[in-house]
Short mmCIF file of C-alpha atoms (C1' of nucleotides) in Angstrom, two decimals:
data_model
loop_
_atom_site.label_atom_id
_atom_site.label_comp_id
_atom_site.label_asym_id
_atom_site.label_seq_id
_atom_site.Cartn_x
_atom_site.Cartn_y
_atom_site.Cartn_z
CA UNK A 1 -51.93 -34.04 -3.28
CA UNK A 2 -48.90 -36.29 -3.07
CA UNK A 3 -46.32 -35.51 -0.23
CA UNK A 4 -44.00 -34.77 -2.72
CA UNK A 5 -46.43 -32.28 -3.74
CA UNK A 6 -46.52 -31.31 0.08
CA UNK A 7 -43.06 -31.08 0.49
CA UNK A 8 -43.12 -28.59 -3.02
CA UNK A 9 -45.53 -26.21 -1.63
CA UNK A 10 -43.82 -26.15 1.93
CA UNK A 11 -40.96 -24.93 0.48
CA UNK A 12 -42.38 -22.02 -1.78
CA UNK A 13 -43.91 -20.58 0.98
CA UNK A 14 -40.65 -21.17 2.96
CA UNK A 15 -38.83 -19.04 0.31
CA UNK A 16 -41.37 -16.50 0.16
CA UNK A 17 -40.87 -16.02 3.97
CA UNK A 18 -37.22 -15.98 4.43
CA UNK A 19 -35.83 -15.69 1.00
CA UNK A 20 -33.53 -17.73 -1.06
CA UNK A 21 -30.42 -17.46 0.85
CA UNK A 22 -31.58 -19.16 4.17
CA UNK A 23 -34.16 -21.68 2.45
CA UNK A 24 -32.27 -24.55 3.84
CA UNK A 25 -32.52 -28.13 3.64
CA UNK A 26 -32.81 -28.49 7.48
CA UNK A 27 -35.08 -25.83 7.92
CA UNK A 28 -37.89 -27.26 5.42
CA UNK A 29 -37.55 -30.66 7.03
CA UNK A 30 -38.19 -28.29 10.48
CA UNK A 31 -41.48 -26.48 9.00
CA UNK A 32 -42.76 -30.45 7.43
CA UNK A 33 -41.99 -32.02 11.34
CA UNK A 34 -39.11 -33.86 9.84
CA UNK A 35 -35.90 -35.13 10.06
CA UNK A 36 -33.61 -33.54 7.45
CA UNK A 37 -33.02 -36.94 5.68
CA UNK A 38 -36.80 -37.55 5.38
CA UNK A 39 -36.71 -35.16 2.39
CA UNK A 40 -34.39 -37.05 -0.27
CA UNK A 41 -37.34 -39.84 -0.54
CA UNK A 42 -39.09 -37.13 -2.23
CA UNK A 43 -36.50 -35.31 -4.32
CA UNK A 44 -32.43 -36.53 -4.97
CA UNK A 45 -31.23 -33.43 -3.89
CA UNK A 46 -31.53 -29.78 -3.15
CA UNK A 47 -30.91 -29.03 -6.71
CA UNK A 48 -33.65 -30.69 -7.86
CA UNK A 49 -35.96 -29.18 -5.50
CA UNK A 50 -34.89 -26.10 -6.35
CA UNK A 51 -35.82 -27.25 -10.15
CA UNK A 52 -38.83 -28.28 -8.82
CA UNK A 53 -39.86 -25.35 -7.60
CA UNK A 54 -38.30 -23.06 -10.80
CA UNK A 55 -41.04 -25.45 -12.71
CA UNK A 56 -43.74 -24.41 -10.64
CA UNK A 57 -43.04 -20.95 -11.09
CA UNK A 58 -42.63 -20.60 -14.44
CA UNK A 59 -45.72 -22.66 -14.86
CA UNK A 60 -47.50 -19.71 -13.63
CA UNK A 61 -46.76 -17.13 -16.52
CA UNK A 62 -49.82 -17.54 -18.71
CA UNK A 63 -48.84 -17.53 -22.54
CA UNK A 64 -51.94 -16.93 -23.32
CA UNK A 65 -51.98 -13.78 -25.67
CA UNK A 66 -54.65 -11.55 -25.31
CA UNK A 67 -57.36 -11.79 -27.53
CA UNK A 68 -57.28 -9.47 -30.68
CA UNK A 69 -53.80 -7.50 -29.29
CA UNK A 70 -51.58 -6.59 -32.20
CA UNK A 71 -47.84 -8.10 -31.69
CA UNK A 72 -46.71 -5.37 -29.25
CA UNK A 73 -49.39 -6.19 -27.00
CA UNK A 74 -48.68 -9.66 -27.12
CA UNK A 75 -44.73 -8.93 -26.18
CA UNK A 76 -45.70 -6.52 -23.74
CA UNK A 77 -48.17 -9.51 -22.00
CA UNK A 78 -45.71 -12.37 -22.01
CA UNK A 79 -42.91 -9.69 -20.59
CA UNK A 80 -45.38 -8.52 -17.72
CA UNK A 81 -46.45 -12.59 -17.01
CA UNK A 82 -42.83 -13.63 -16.90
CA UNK A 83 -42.39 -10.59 -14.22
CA UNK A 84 -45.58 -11.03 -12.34
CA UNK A 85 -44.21 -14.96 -11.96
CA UNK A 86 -40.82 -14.19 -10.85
CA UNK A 87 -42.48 -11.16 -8.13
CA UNK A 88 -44.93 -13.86 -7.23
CA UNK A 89 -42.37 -15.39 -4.53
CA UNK A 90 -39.15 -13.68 -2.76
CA UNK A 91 -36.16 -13.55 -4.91
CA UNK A 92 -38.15 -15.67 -7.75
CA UNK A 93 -35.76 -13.40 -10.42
CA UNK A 94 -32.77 -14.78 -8.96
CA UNK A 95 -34.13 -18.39 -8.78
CA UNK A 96 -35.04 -18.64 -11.82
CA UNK A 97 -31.96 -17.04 -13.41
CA UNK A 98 -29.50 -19.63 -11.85
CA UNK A 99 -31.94 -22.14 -13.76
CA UNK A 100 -30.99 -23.03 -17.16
CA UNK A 101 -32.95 -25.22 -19.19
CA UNK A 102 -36.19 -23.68 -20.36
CA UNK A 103 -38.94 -26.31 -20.73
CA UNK A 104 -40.83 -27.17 -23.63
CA UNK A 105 -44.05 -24.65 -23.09
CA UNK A 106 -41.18 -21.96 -22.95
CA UNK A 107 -39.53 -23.03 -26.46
CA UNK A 108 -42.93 -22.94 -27.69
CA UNK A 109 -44.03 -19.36 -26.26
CA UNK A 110 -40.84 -18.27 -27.49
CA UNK A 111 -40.88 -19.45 -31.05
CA UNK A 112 -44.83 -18.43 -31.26
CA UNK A 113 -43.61 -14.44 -30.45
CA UNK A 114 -40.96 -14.30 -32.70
CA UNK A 115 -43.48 -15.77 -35.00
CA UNK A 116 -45.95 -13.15 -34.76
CA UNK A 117 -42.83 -10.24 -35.03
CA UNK A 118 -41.90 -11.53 -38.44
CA UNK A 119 -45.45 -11.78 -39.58
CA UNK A 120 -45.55 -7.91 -38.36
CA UNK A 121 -42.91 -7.35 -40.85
CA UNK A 122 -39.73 -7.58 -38.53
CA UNK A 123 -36.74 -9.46 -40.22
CA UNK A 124 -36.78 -13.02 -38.33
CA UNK A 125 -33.22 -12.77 -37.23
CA UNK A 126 -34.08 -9.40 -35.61
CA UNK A 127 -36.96 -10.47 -34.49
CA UNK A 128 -34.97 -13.00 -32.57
CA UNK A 129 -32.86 -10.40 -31.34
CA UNK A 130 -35.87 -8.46 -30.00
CA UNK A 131 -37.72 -11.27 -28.24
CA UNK A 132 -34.11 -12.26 -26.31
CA UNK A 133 -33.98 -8.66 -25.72
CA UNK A 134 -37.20 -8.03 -24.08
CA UNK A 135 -36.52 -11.56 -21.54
CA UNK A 136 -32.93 -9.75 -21.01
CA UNK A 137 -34.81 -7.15 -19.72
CA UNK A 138 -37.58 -8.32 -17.81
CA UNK A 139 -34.88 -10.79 -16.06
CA UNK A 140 -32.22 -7.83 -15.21
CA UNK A 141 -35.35 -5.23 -14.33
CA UNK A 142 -37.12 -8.05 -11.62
CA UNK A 143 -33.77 -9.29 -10.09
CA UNK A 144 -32.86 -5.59 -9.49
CA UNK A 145 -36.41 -4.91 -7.91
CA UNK A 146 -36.34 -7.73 -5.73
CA UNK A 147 -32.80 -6.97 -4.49
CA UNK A 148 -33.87 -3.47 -3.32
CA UNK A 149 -37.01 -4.95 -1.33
CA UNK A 150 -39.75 -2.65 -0.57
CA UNK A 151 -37.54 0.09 -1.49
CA UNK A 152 -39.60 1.55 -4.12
CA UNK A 153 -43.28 0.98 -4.40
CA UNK A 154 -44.78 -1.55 -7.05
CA UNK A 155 -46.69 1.45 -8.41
CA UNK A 156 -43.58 3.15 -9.80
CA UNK A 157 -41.93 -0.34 -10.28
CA UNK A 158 -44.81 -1.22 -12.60
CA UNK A 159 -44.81 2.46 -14.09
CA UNK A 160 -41.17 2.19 -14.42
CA UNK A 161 -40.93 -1.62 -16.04
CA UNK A 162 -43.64 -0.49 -18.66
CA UNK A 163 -41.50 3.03 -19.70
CA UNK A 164 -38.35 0.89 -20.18
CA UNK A 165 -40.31 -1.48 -22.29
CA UNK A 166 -41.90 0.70 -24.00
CA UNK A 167 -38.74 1.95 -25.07
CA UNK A 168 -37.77 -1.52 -26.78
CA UNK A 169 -41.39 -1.99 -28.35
CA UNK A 170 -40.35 1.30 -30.08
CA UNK A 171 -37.02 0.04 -31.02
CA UNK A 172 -38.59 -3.30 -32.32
CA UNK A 173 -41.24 -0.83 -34.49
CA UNK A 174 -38.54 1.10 -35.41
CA UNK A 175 -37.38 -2.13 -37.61
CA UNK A 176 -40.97 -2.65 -39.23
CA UNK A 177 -40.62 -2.72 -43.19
CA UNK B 1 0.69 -3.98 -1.85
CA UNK B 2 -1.46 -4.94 1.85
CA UNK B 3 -1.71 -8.16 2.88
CA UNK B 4 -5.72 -7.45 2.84
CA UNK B 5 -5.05 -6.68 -1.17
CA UNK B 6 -3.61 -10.22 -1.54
CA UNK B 7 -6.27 -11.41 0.46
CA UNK B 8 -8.57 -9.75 -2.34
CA UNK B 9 -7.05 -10.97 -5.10
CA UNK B 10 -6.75 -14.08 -4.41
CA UNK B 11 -10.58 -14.18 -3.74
CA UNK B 12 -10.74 -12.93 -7.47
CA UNK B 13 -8.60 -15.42 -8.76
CA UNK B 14 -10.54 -18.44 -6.90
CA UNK B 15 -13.60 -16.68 -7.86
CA UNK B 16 -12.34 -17.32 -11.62
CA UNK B 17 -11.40 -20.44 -10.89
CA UNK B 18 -14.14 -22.44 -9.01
CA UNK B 19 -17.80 -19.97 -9.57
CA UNK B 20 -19.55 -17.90 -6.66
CA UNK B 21 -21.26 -21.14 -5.08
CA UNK B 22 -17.98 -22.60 -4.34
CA UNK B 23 -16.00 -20.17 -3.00
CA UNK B 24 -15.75 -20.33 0.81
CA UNK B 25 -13.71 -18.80 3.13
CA UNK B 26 -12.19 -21.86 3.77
CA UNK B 27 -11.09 -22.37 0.59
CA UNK B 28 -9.40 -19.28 0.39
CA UNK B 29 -7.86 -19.81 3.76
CA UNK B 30 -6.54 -23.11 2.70
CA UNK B 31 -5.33 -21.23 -0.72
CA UNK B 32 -3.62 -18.83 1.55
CA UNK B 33 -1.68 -21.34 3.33
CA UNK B 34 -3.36 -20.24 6.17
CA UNK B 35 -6.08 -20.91 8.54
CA UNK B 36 -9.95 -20.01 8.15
CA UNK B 37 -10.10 -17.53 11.39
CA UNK B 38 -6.56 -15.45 10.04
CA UNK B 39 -9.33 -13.97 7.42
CA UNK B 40 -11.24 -11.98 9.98
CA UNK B 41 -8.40 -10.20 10.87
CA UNK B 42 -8.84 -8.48 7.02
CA UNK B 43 -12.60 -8.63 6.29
CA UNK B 44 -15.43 -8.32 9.09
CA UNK B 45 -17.42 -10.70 7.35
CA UNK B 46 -17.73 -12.78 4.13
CA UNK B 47 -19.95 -10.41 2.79
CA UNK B 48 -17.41 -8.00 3.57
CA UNK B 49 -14.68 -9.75 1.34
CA UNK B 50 -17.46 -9.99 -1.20
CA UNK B 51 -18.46 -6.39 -1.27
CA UNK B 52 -14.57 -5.24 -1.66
CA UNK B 53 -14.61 -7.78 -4.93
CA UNK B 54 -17.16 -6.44 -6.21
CA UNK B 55 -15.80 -2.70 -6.01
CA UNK B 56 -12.91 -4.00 -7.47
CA UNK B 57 -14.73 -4.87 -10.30
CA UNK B 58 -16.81 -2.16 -10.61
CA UNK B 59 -13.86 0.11 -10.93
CA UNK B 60 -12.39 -1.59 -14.02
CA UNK B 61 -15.82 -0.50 -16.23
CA UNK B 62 -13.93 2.58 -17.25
CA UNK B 63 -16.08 5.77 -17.40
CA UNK B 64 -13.95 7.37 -20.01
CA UNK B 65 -16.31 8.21 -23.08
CA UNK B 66 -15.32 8.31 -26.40
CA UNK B 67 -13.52 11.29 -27.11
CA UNK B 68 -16.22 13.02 -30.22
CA UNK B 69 -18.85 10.56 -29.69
CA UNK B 70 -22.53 11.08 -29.84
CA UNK B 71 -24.99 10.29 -27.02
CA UNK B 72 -25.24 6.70 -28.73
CA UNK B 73 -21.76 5.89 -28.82
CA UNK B 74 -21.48 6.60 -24.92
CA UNK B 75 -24.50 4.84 -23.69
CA UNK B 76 -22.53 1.95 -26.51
CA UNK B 77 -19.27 2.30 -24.22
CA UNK B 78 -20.66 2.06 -21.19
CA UNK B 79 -22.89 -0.87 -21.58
CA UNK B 80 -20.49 -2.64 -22.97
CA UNK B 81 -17.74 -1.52 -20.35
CA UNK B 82 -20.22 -2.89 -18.06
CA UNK B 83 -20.79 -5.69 -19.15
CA UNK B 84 -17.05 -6.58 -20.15
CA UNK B 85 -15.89 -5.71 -16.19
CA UNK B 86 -18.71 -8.67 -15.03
CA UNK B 87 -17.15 -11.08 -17.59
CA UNK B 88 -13.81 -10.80 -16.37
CA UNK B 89 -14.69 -13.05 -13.87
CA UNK B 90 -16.89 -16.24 -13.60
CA UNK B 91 -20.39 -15.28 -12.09
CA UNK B 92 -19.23 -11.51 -11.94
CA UNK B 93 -22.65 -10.72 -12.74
CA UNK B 94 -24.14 -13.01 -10.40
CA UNK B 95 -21.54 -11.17 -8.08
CA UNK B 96 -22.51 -8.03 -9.31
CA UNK B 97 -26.54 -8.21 -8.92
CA UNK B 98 -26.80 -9.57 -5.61
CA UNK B 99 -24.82 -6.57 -3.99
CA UNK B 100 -24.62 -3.50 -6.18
CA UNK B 101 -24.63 -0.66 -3.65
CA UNK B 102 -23.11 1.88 -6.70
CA UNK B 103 -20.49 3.48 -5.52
CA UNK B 104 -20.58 7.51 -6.09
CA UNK B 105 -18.48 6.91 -9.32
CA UNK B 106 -21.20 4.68 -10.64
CA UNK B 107 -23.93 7.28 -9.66
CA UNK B 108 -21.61 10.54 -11.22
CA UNK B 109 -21.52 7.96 -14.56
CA UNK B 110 -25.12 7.96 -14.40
CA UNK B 111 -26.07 11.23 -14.44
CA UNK B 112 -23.31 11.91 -16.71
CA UNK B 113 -24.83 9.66 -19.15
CA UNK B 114 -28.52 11.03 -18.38
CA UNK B 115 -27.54 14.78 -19.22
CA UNK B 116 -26.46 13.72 -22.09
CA UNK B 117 -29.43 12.23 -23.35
CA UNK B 118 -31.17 15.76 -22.51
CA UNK B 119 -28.99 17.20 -24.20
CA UNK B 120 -29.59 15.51 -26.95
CA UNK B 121 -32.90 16.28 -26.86
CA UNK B 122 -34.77 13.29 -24.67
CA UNK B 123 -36.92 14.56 -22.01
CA UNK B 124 -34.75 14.13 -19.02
CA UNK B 125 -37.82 11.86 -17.61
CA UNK B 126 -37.30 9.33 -20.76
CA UNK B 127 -33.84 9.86 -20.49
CA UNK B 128 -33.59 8.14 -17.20
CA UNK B 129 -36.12 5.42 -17.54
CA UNK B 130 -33.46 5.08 -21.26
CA UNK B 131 -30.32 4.73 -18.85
CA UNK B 132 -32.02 1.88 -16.61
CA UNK B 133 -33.38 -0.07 -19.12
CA UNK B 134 -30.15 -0.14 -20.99
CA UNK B 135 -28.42 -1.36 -17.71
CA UNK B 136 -31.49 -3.81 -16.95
CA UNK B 137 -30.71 -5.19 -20.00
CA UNK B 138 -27.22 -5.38 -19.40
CA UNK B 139 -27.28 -7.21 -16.33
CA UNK B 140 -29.79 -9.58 -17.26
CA UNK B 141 -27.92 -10.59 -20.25
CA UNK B 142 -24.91 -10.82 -18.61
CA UNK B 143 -26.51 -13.24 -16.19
CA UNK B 144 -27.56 -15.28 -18.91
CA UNK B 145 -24.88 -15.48 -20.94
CA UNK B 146 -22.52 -16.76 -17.78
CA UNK B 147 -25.25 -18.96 -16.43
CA UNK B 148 -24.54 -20.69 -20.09
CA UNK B 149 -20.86 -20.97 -20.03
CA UNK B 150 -19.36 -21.24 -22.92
CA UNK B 151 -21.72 -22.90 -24.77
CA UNK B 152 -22.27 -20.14 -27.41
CA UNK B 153 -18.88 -18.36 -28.75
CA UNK B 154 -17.75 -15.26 -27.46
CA UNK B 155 -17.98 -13.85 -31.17
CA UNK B 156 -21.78 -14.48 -31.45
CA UNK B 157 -22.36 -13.13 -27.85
CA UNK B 158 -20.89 -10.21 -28.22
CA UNK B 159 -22.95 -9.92 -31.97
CA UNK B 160 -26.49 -10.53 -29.93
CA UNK B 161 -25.21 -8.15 -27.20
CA UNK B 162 -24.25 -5.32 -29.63
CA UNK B 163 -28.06 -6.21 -31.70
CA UNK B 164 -29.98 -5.98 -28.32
CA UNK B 165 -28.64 -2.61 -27.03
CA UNK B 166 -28.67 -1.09 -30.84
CA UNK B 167 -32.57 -2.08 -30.61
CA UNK B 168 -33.34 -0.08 -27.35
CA UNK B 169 -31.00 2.74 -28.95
CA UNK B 170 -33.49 2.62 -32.05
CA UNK B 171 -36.06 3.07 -29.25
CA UNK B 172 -34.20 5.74 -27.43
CA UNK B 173 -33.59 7.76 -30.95
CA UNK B 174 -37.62 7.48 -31.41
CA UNK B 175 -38.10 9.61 -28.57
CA UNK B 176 -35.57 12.58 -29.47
CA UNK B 177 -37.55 15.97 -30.34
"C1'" DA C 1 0.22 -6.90 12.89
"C1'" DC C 2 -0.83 -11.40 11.76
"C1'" DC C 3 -1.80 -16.11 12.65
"C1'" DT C 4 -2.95 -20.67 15.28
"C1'" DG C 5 -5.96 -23.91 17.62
"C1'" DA C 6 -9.99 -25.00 18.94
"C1'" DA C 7 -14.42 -24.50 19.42
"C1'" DC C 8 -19.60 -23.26 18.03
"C1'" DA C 9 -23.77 -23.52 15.43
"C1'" DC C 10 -24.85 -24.46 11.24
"C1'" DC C 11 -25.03 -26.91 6.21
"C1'" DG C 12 -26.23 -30.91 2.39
"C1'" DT C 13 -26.20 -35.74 2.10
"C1'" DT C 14 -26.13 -40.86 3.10
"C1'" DC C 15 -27.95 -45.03 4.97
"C1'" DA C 16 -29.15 -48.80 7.99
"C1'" DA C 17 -33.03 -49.43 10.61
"C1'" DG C 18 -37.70 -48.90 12.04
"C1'" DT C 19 -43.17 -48.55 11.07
"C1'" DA D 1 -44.13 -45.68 1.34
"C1'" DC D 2 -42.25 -42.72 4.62
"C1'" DC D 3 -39.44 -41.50 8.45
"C1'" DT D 4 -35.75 -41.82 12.37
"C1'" DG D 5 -31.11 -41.73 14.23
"C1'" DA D 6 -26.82 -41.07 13.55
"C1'" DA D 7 -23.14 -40.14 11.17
"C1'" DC D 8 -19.97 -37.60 7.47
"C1'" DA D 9 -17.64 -33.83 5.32
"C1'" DC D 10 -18.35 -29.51 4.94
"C1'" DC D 11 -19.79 -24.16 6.18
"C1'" DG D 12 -19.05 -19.03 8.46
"C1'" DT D 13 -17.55 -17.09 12.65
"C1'" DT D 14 -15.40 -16.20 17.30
"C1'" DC D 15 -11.65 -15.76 20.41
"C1'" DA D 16 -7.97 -16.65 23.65
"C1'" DA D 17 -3.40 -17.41 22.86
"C1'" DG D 18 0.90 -17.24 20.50
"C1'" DT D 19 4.88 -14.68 17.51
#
DNA sequence: ACCTGAACACCGTTCAAGT
DNA sequence: ACCTGAACACCGTTCAAGT
């Protein structure tokens, strides 16, 4: 474990704890025993820590489909991954949705669903449509959960996130030839 | 017209000019021709000043449905009212989804559009979870599409907005009796 | 009623210098 | 390689004092 590594780690937990608006710069040095300077050896700014940590994140959502799922289930795992990564830290929604530039594994996961809708029988460009749909979605449902902390409980959050995409999947089936 | 009122739109039209992260009440101040302290005497707080702009927005997504329009053609209106109020300013949605304490209008909207749905014949259960998906979706894309400025034409955003919400309609229609 | 002047406790960032 | 010390140009906020 590098220190840049260190550093990385330090600050996840630091967001987790007090949240995205007060994870400071000065603050992180405080938690690592450092002067606030100390930190751009490791990364050129805050920015790029803050794409650091975005990386680490999103590294988190398993594509993995599961095994013998029919598309639907597929769509319905990558949405609930994509969530479960973004709930996995405080304000990880809003983090990741001032981020732009999805990586490589992303393109691919991306490309590989819309894949499996037009094999389904879905017309590609709608099944285009549908995949952006469902990230829309996921993104505006987890940024709206974790702005309302603790206000509802993750039961009905999860019950809740599952009805609304249930809703698309049915829309997206309603397009099957 | 109040002095707090120019205060407020000026905020708006520095919001427009410069994005969320860089406007500071010292720019403002210094936009004002006056200095940073003078804008305490209108707002309590920064948050304050950024609560009544995004009220101000808010009430610009007219509630007005389409005079002989079905239950699709409102949830249509208001979605895209929505999401045309957030793009009248740069970040609006960003703006928007950090805050978003709906006002009683906002709420009366809601269950306006909700009864409909019943109405129409959606379990009034469905026809809720049907009302915050749409404006899940809404927001998220929204986010997105502003987090990418400019770099896909207004023309083909609105297209992929106007696809995405007719999907989850499709999905909405599947569950009418 | 509205603003100034001046302070306070913060912020991200830079850089010569130390080890 | 990693950090200190110290500075720089910024923040939001407060408040006595002026008009």
């Amino acid at each position: 474990m590098s220190r840049r590594d260190d550093v990385l780690k330090t600050a996840l937990e630091l967001l987790d704890e007090v949240g995205i608006d007060d994870l400071t710069v000065r603050r992180l040095a405080d938690r690592l025993g450092v002067q606030p300077g100390a930190l751009y050896r490791h990364f050129p700014s805050k920015r790029a820590l803050l794409d650091a940590m975005v990386k680490q994140i999103v590294s988190t959502a398993s594509a993995d489909p599961p095994p013998g799922g029919d598309w639907a289930d597929h769509l319905r795992a990558m949405a609930s991954s994509a969530r479960d990564a973004m709930l996995a830290y405080r304000d990880g929604a809003r983090l990741l949705a001032t981020f732009h530039d999805p990586g490589p594994a992303a393109v691919a996961a991306f490309h590989r669903i819309v894949g499996l809708l037009h094999a389904a029988g879905v017309p590609s460009g709608t099944a285009l449509v549908a995949v952006d749909t469902v990230f829309s979605y996921v993104n505006g449902f987890t940024i709206e959960e974790q702005a309302r902390r603790n206000e509802v409980p993750l039961d009905r959050r999860n019950q809740d996130f599952q009805a609304g995409l249930g809703l698309i999947i049915a829309g997206i089936r309603a397009q099957l030839t």
